[in-house]
Short mmCIF file of C-alpha atoms in Angstrom, two decimals:
data_model
loop_
_atom_site.label_atom_id
_atom_site.label_comp_id
_atom_site.label_asym_id
_atom_site.label_seq_id
_atom_site.Cartn_x
_atom_site.Cartn_y
_atom_site.Cartn_z
CA UNK A 13 13.21 -11.54 8.16
CA UNK A 14 10.47 -8.93 7.87
CA UNK A 15 6.75 -9.27 8.49
CA UNK A 16 4.02 -7.02 7.12
CA UNK A 17 0.62 -6.76 8.76
CA UNK A 18 -2.22 -4.97 6.97
CA UNK A 19 -5.42 -3.65 8.47
CA UNK A 20 -8.38 -1.49 7.55
CA UNK A 21 -10.15 -3.13 4.64
CA UNK A 22 -13.89 -3.61 4.45
CA UNK A 23 -17.16 -2.76 2.75
CA UNK A 24 -18.03 0.84 1.95
CA UNK A 25 -20.64 2.58 -0.15
CA UNK A 26 -19.67 4.53 -3.27
CA UNK A 27 -18.39 7.95 -2.29
CA UNK A 28 -17.23 6.71 1.07
CA UNK A 29 -13.76 6.50 2.62
CA UNK A 30 -11.47 3.82 4.00
CA UNK A 31 -7.98 3.89 5.43
CA UNK A 32 -5.54 1.01 5.01
CA UNK A 33 -2.53 0.58 7.25
CA UNK A 34 0.54 -1.63 6.95
CA UNK A 35 3.10 -2.17 9.68
CA UNK A 36 6.53 -3.66 9.04
CA UNK A 37 8.44 -5.44 11.78
CA UNK A 38 11.60 -7.49 12.06
CA UNK A 39 15.19 -6.77 11.13
CA UNK A 40 14.95 -3.38 9.42
CA UNK A 41 17.86 -1.07 8.66
CA UNK A 42 15.99 1.18 6.21
CA UNK A 43 12.90 1.17 3.99
CA UNK A 44 13.57 3.12 0.81
CA UNK A 45 10.21 2.44 -0.84
CA UNK A 46 6.74 1.61 0.47
CA UNK A 47 3.87 0.91 -1.91
CA UNK A 48 0.27 -0.19 -2.21
CA UNK A 49 -0.87 -2.46 -5.04
CA UNK A 50 -4.29 -3.85 -5.81
CA UNK A 51 -5.69 -6.78 -7.72
CA UNK A 52 -9.29 -6.98 -8.87
CA UNK A 53 -10.88 -10.31 -9.89
CA UNK A 54 -9.67 -11.37 -13.32
CA UNK A 55 -7.17 -8.53 -13.55
CA UNK A 56 -3.45 -8.14 -13.06
CA UNK A 57 -2.01 -6.65 -9.92
CA UNK A 58 -1.40 -2.94 -10.39
CA UNK A 59 0.48 -0.22 -8.55
CA UNK A 60 -1.83 2.17 -6.71
CA UNK A 61 0.61 4.46 -4.91
CA UNK A 62 4.25 4.58 -3.85
CA UNK A 63 6.16 6.69 -1.37
CA UNK A 64 9.93 7.04 -1.13
CA UNK A 65 12.03 7.63 1.95
CA UNK A 66 12.40 11.31 1.06
CA UNK A 67 8.63 11.71 0.94
CA UNK A 68 8.07 11.88 -2.81
CA UNK A 69 5.05 9.99 -4.09
CA UNK A 70 3.64 8.40 -7.23
CA UNK A 71 -0.01 7.59 -7.90
CA UNK A 72 -1.90 5.66 -10.53
CA UNK A 73 -3.91 8.03 -12.71
CA UNK A 74 -7.12 6.32 -11.65
CA UNK A 75 -6.65 7.33 -7.98
CA UNK A 76 -5.00 10.74 -8.25
CA UNK A 77 -6.84 13.32 -6.17
CA UNK A 78 -8.74 10.66 -4.26
CA UNK A 79 -6.09 8.54 -2.53
CA UNK A 80 -3.23 9.70 -0.32
CA UNK A 81 -0.25 7.59 0.71
CA UNK A 82 1.75 8.44 3.83
CA UNK A 83 4.46 6.83 5.93
CA UNK A 84 5.72 7.00 9.49
CA UNK A 85 9.39 6.04 9.56
CA UNK A 86 9.51 5.96 13.35
CA UNK A 87 6.92 3.16 13.37
CA UNK A 88 7.74 1.62 9.96
CA UNK A 89 4.17 2.03 8.78
CA UNK A 90 2.54 3.07 5.53
CA UNK A 91 -1.08 4.17 5.20
CA UNK A 92 -3.41 4.63 2.26
CA UNK A 93 -6.28 7.06 2.77
CA UNK A 94 -8.95 6.35 0.16
CA UNK A 95 -11.68 8.92 -0.41
CA UNK A 96 -14.49 9.21 -2.94
CA UNK A 97 -14.36 5.48 -3.46
CA UNK A 98 -15.86 3.99 -6.61
CA UNK A 99 -17.07 0.46 -7.36
CA UNK A 100 -14.07 0.03 -9.67
CA UNK A 101 -11.78 0.46 -6.65
CA UNK A 102 -13.00 -2.92 -5.41
CA UNK A 103 -9.96 -5.21 -5.11
CA UNK A 104 -7.59 -6.88 -2.74
CA UNK A 105 -5.03 -4.28 -1.68
CA UNK A 106 -1.47 -5.37 -0.93
CA UNK A 107 1.24 -3.56 0.96
CA UNK A 108 4.71 -3.88 -0.58
CA UNK A 109 8.02 -2.68 0.82
CA UNK A 110 11.66 -2.69 -0.16
CA UNK A 111 13.70 -3.22 2.98
CA UNK A 112 17.37 -3.03 3.76
CA UNK A 113 17.90 -5.63 6.48
CA UNK A 114 21.59 -4.72 6.51
CA UNK A 115 23.46 -1.82 4.90
CA UNK A 116 23.71 -3.75 1.64
CA UNK A 117 20.99 -6.44 1.57
CA UNK A 118 17.74 -5.18 0.00
CA UNK A 119 14.69 -7.46 -0.16
CA UNK A 120 11.10 -6.99 -1.32
CA UNK A 121 8.17 -8.10 0.86
CA UNK A 122 4.40 -8.38 0.37
CA UNK A 123 1.60 -8.09 2.89
CA UNK A 124 -1.19 -10.64 3.15
CA UNK A 125 -3.75 -8.47 1.37
CA UNK A 126 -6.85 -6.58 2.53
CA UNK A 127 -10.20 -6.80 0.77
CA UNK A 128 -11.81 -3.49 -0.16
CA UNK A 129 -15.34 -3.69 -1.53
CA UNK A 130 -17.18 -0.61 -2.78
CA UNK A 131 -20.85 -1.35 -3.25
CA UNK A 132 -24.26 0.04 -2.45
#
């Protein structure tokens, strides 16, 4: 079993910055993919950013150049640095990881969600 704990959400003014963190704990053999999703009220959950074990990344077009995803494999953490925040970035942000708990068993896990509100 794997647990994900998110931290770092909050209220920020437009143009400001926030950093989200997600820590995975439990029986972990490897984490090939770590991602951040978000869901705004009345909208579907969408992928914000993804980082693979080799370090390659993907970003949603709406956040490119403003958000940066990073991971620390020694601590099994993934962070999302969000700069130049806009009101449309307001959403609940969810950490998501694919975890190998053994050499062959791969399972997907979600964090509890962190509210990010961008408002003046």
